[in-house]
Every structure is written in C-alpha cells, then in structure tokens.
C-alpha cells in the first residue's frame, strides 16, 4: 500500500499512540499501524480505529498506569 500523502512505501509497525479521555491521557502500546517510510503518515485499519474509539470513550480498563510529570512552562528557569 502507498502513502496517500506522498505516495511513499507504507510499512506495518506496532506504534505507541496517545489518546485523551476527558483530561486523562492514555497511552496505547503496540497499536498495529501502517506508517509511511518517507513522511511518517500513520494509518489504522477500521478495526483498530474502533478499538481506539472504545478506549477514548473510557470503555477499556488500563493494563497499567504511568505517572507523567507535568511542567508549568512559565516556571522553567535555565542557568
Ligand atoms: Zn508519506
């Protein structure tokens, strides 16, 4: 399959994909996707999209949790 954007070669990969459920960031690991070798355009199969939507609707229980540091950028000082 060719990339719709640049007509480059697409390869099947397992990627990490972020979705937000209201204010909660969720990280989906090992999501099957087609990724363009040239421009990085990512495509999902309709089945995968359905699964991502189920997660985004909060229907899926997370496997594990990570604590994610949050930085208020205005407070950042560099020496
Ligand atoms: Zn492309």
mmCIF file with all atom_site columns, C-alpha atoms and ligand atoms in Angstrom:
data_model
loop_
_atom_site.group_PDB
_atom_site.id
_atom_site.type_symbol
_atom_site.label_atom_id
_atom_site.label_alt_id
_atom_site.label_comp_id
_atom_site.label_asym_id
_atom_site.label_entity_id
_atom_site.label_seq_id
_atom_site.pdbx_PDB_ins_code
_atom_site.Cartn_x
_atom_site.Cartn_y
_atom_site.Cartn_z
_atom_site.occupancy
_atom_site.B_iso_or_equiv
_atom_site.pdbx_formal_charge
_atom_site.auth_seq_id
_atom_site.auth_comp_id
_atom_site.auth_asym_id
_atom_site.auth_atom_id
_atom_site.pdbx_PDB_model_num
ATOM   1  C  CA  . UNK A 1 1  ? 0.000   0.000  0.000  1.00 0.00 ? 1  UNK A CA  1
ATOM   2  C  CA  . UNK A 1 2  ? 1.177   3.519  -0.895 1.00 0.00 ? 2  UNK A CA  1
ATOM   3  C  CA  . UNK A 1 3  ? 1.019   6.606  1.290  1.00 0.00 ? 3  UNK A CA  1
ATOM   4  C  CA  . UNK A 1 4  ? -1.963  8.818  0.464  1.00 0.00 ? 4  UNK A CA  1
ATOM   5  C  CA  . UNK A 1 5  ? 0.088   11.956 1.123  1.00 0.00 ? 5  UNK A CA  1
ATOM   6  C  CA  . UNK A 1 6  ? 3.442   11.376 -0.582 1.00 0.00 ? 6  UNK A CA  1
ATOM   7  C  CA  . UNK A 1 7  ? 2.965   8.002  -2.342 1.00 0.00 ? 7  UNK A CA  1
ATOM   8  C  CA  . UNK A 1 8  ? 5.840   6.602  -0.280 1.00 0.00 ? 8  UNK A CA  1
ATOM   9  C  CA  . UNK A 1 9  ? 6.108   3.000  0.889  1.00 0.00 ? 9  UNK A CA  1
ATOM   10 C  CA  . UNK A 1 10 ? 3.993   2.092  3.935  1.00 0.00 ? 10 UNK A CA  1
ATOM   11 C  CA  . UNK A 1 11 ? 5.240   -0.451 6.460  1.00 0.00 ? 11 UNK A CA  1
ATOM   12 C  CA  . UNK A 1 12 ? 3.372   -2.335 9.156  1.00 0.00 ? 12 UNK A CA  1
ATOM   13 C  CA  . UNK A 1 13 ? 4.541   -1.333 12.603 1.00 0.00 ? 13 UNK A CA  1
ATOM   14 C  CA  . UNK A 1 14 ? 3.468   -1.526 16.206 1.00 0.00 ? 14 UNK A CA  1
ATOM   15 C  CA  . UNK A 1 15 ? 3.362   2.027  17.486 1.00 0.00 ? 15 UNK A CA  1
ATOM   16 C  CA  . UNK A 1 16 ? 2.620   3.907  20.683 1.00 0.00 ? 16 UNK A CA  1
ATOM   17 C  CA  . UNK A 1 17 ? -0.440  6.109  20.371 1.00 0.00 ? 17 UNK A CA  1
ATOM   18 C  CA  . UNK A 1 18 ? -1.785  8.724  22.798 1.00 0.00 ? 18 UNK A CA  1
ATOM   19 C  CA  . UNK A 1 19 ? -5.439  9.434  23.337 1.00 0.00 ? 19 UNK A CA  1
ATOM   20 C  CA  . UNK A 1 20 ? -7.099  11.782 25.778 1.00 0.00 ? 20 UNK A CA  1
ATOM   21 C  CA  . UNK A 1 21 ? -10.125 10.667 27.749 1.00 0.00 ? 21 UNK A CA  1
ATOM   22 C  CA  . UNK A 1 22 ? -11.501 13.949 29.061 1.00 0.00 ? 22 UNK A CA  1
ATOM   23 C  CA  . UNK A 1 23 ? -8.472  15.257 30.981 1.00 0.00 ? 23 UNK A CA  1
ATOM   24 C  CA  . UNK A 1 24 ? -6.791  11.876 31.273 1.00 0.00 ? 24 UNK A CA  1
ATOM   25 C  CA  . UNK A 1 25 ? -4.007  10.998 28.895 1.00 0.00 ? 25 UNK A CA  1
ATOM   26 C  CA  . UNK A 1 26 ? -3.927  7.339  27.937 1.00 0.00 ? 26 UNK A CA  1
ATOM   27 C  CA  . UNK A 1 27 ? -1.059  5.653  26.170 1.00 0.00 ? 27 UNK A CA  1
ATOM   28 C  CA  . UNK A 1 28 ? -1.840  2.764  23.858 1.00 0.00 ? 28 UNK A CA  1
ATOM   29 C  CA  . UNK A 1 29 ? 1.108   0.450  23.370 1.00 0.00 ? 29 UNK A CA  1
ATOM   30 C  CA  . UNK A 1 30 ? 1.724   -1.858 20.418 1.00 0.00 ? 30 UNK A CA  1
ATOM   31 C  CA  . UNK A 1 31 ? -1.009  -0.466 18.205 1.00 0.00 ? 31 UNK A CA  1
ATOM   32 C  CA  . UNK A 1 32 ? -0.823  -2.036 14.727 1.00 0.00 ? 32 UNK A CA  1
ATOM   33 C  CA  . UNK A 1 33 ? -0.459  0.713  12.123 1.00 0.00 ? 33 UNK A CA  1
ATOM   34 C  CA  . UNK A 1 34 ? 0.771   1.395  8.631  1.00 0.00 ? 34 UNK A CA  1
ATOM   35 C  CA  . UNK A 1 35 ? 3.486   4.040  8.780  1.00 0.00 ? 35 UNK A CA  1
ATOM   36 C  CA  . UNK A 1 36 ? 4.925   5.856  5.758  1.00 0.00 ? 36 UNK A CA  1
ATOM   37 C  CA  . UNK A 1 37 ? 8.690   5.421  5.494  1.00 0.00 ? 37 UNK A CA  1
ATOM   38 C  CA  . UNK A 1 38 ? 9.021   8.852  3.901  1.00 0.00 ? 38 UNK A CA  1
ATOM   39 C  CA  . UNK A 1 39 ? 6.697   11.260 5.706  1.00 0.00 ? 39 UNK A CA  1
ATOM   40 C  CA  . UNK A 1 40 ? 5.593   9.337  8.803  1.00 0.00 ? 40 UNK A CA  1
ATOM   41 C  CA  . UNK A 1 41 ? 1.889   9.420  7.916  1.00 0.00 ? 41 UNK A CA  1
ATOM   42 C  CA  . UNK A 1 42 ? 0.106   6.821  10.046 1.00 0.00 ? 42 UNK A CA  1
ATOM   43 C  CA  . UNK A 1 43 ? -2.942  4.808  9.030  1.00 0.00 ? 43 UNK A CA  1
ATOM   44 C  CA  . UNK A 1 44 ? -5.052  2.435  11.101 1.00 0.00 ? 44 UNK A CA  1
ATOM   45 C  CA  . UNK A 1 45 ? -7.388  -0.304 9.942  1.00 0.00 ? 45 UNK A CA  1
ATOM   46 C  CA  . UNK A 1 46 ? -11.107 0.297  10.674 1.00 0.00 ? 46 UNK A CA  1
ATOM   47 C  CA  . UNK A 1 47 ? -10.923 -2.446 13.326 1.00 0.00 ? 47 UNK A CA  1
ATOM   48 C  CA  . UNK A 1 48 ? -8.053  -0.638 15.064 1.00 0.00 ? 48 UNK A CA  1
ATOM   49 C  CA  . UNK A 1 49 ? -9.907  2.693  14.839 1.00 0.00 ? 49 UNK A CA  1
ATOM   50 C  CA  . UNK A 1 50 ? -12.933 1.055  16.528 1.00 0.00 ? 50 UNK A CA  1
ATOM   51 C  CA  . UNK A 1 51 ? -10.685 -0.138 19.352 1.00 0.00 ? 51 UNK A CA  1
ATOM   52 C  CA  . UNK A 1 52 ? -9.094  3.300  19.767 1.00 0.00 ? 52 UNK A CA  1
ATOM   53 C  CA  . UNK A 1 53 ? -12.579 4.867  19.932 1.00 0.00 ? 53 UNK A CA  1
ATOM   54 C  CA  . UNK A 1 54 ? -13.591 2.330  22.605 1.00 0.00 ? 54 UNK A CA  1
ATOM   55 C  CA  . UNK A 1 55 ? -10.555 3.375  24.656 1.00 0.00 ? 55 UNK A CA  1
ATOM   56 C  CA  . UNK A 1 56 ? -11.282 7.078  24.084 1.00 0.00 ? 56 UNK A CA  1
ATOM   57 C  CA  . UNK A 1 57 ? -14.816 6.560  25.383 1.00 0.00 ? 57 UNK A CA  1
ATOM   58 C  CA  . UNK A 1 58 ? -13.355 5.151  28.592 1.00 0.00 ? 58 UNK A CA  1
ATOM   59 C  CA  . UNK A 1 59 ? -14.680 1.659  27.963 1.00 0.00 ? 59 UNK A CA  1
ATOM   60 C  CA  . UNK A 1 60 ? -11.362 -0.111 28.395 1.00 0.00 ? 60 UNK A CA  1
ATOM   61 C  CA  . UNK A 1 61 ? -9.638  -0.776 31.704 1.00 0.00 ? 61 UNK A CA  1
ATOM   62 C  CA  . UNK A 1 62 ? -5.928  0.192  31.545 1.00 0.00 ? 62 UNK A CA  1
ATOM   63 C  CA  . UNK A 1 63 ? -3.360  -2.590 31.841 1.00 0.00 ? 63 UNK A CA  1
ATOM   64 C  CA  . UNK A 1 64 ? -1.077  -0.453 33.969 1.00 0.00 ? 64 UNK A CA  1
ATOM   65 C  CA  . UNK A 1 65 ? -0.503  3.215  34.851 1.00 0.00 ? 65 UNK A CA  1
ATOM   66 C  CA  . UNK A 1 66 ? 2.421   5.564  34.486 1.00 0.00 ? 66 UNK A CA  1
ATOM   67 C  CA  . UNK A 1 67 ? 2.968   8.755  36.437 1.00 0.00 ? 67 UNK A CA  1
ATOM   68 C  CA  . UNK A 1 68 ? 3.560   11.549 33.975 1.00 0.00 ? 68 UNK A CA  1
ATOM   69 C  CA  . UNK A 1 69 ? 5.446   14.649 35.147 1.00 0.00 ? 69 UNK A CA  1
ATOM   70 C  CA  . UNK A 1 70 ? 3.698   17.928 34.331 1.00 0.00 ? 70 UNK A CA  1
ATOM   71 C  CA  . UNK A 1 71 ? 5.765   21.101 33.955 1.00 0.00 ? 71 UNK A CA  1
ATOM   72 C  CA  . UNK A 1 72 ? 4.316   24.612 34.172 1.00 0.00 ? 72 UNK A CA  1
ATOM   73 C  CA  . UNK A 1 73 ? 6.458   26.117 31.433 1.00 0.00 ? 73 UNK A CA  1
ATOM   74 C  CA  . UNK A 1 74 ? 6.388   29.690 32.752 1.00 0.00 ? 74 UNK A CA  1
ATOM   75 C  CA  . UNK A 1 75 ? 8.269   28.493 35.847 1.00 0.00 ? 75 UNK A CA  1
ATOM   76 C  CA  . UNK A 1 76 ? 11.136  26.940 33.907 1.00 0.00 ? 76 UNK A CA  1
ATOM   77 C  CA  . UNK A 1 77 ? 14.493  28.637 34.501 1.00 0.00 ? 77 UNK A CA  1
ATOM   78 C  CA  . UNK A 1 78 ? 17.719  27.729 32.758 1.00 0.00 ? 78 UNK A CA  1
ATOM   79 C  CA  . UNK A 1 79 ? 21.119  28.530 34.253 1.00 0.00 ? 79 UNK A CA  1
HETATM 80 ZN ZN1 . LIG B 2 .  ? 4.069   9.551  3.065  1.00 0.00 ? 1  LIG B ZN1 1
#
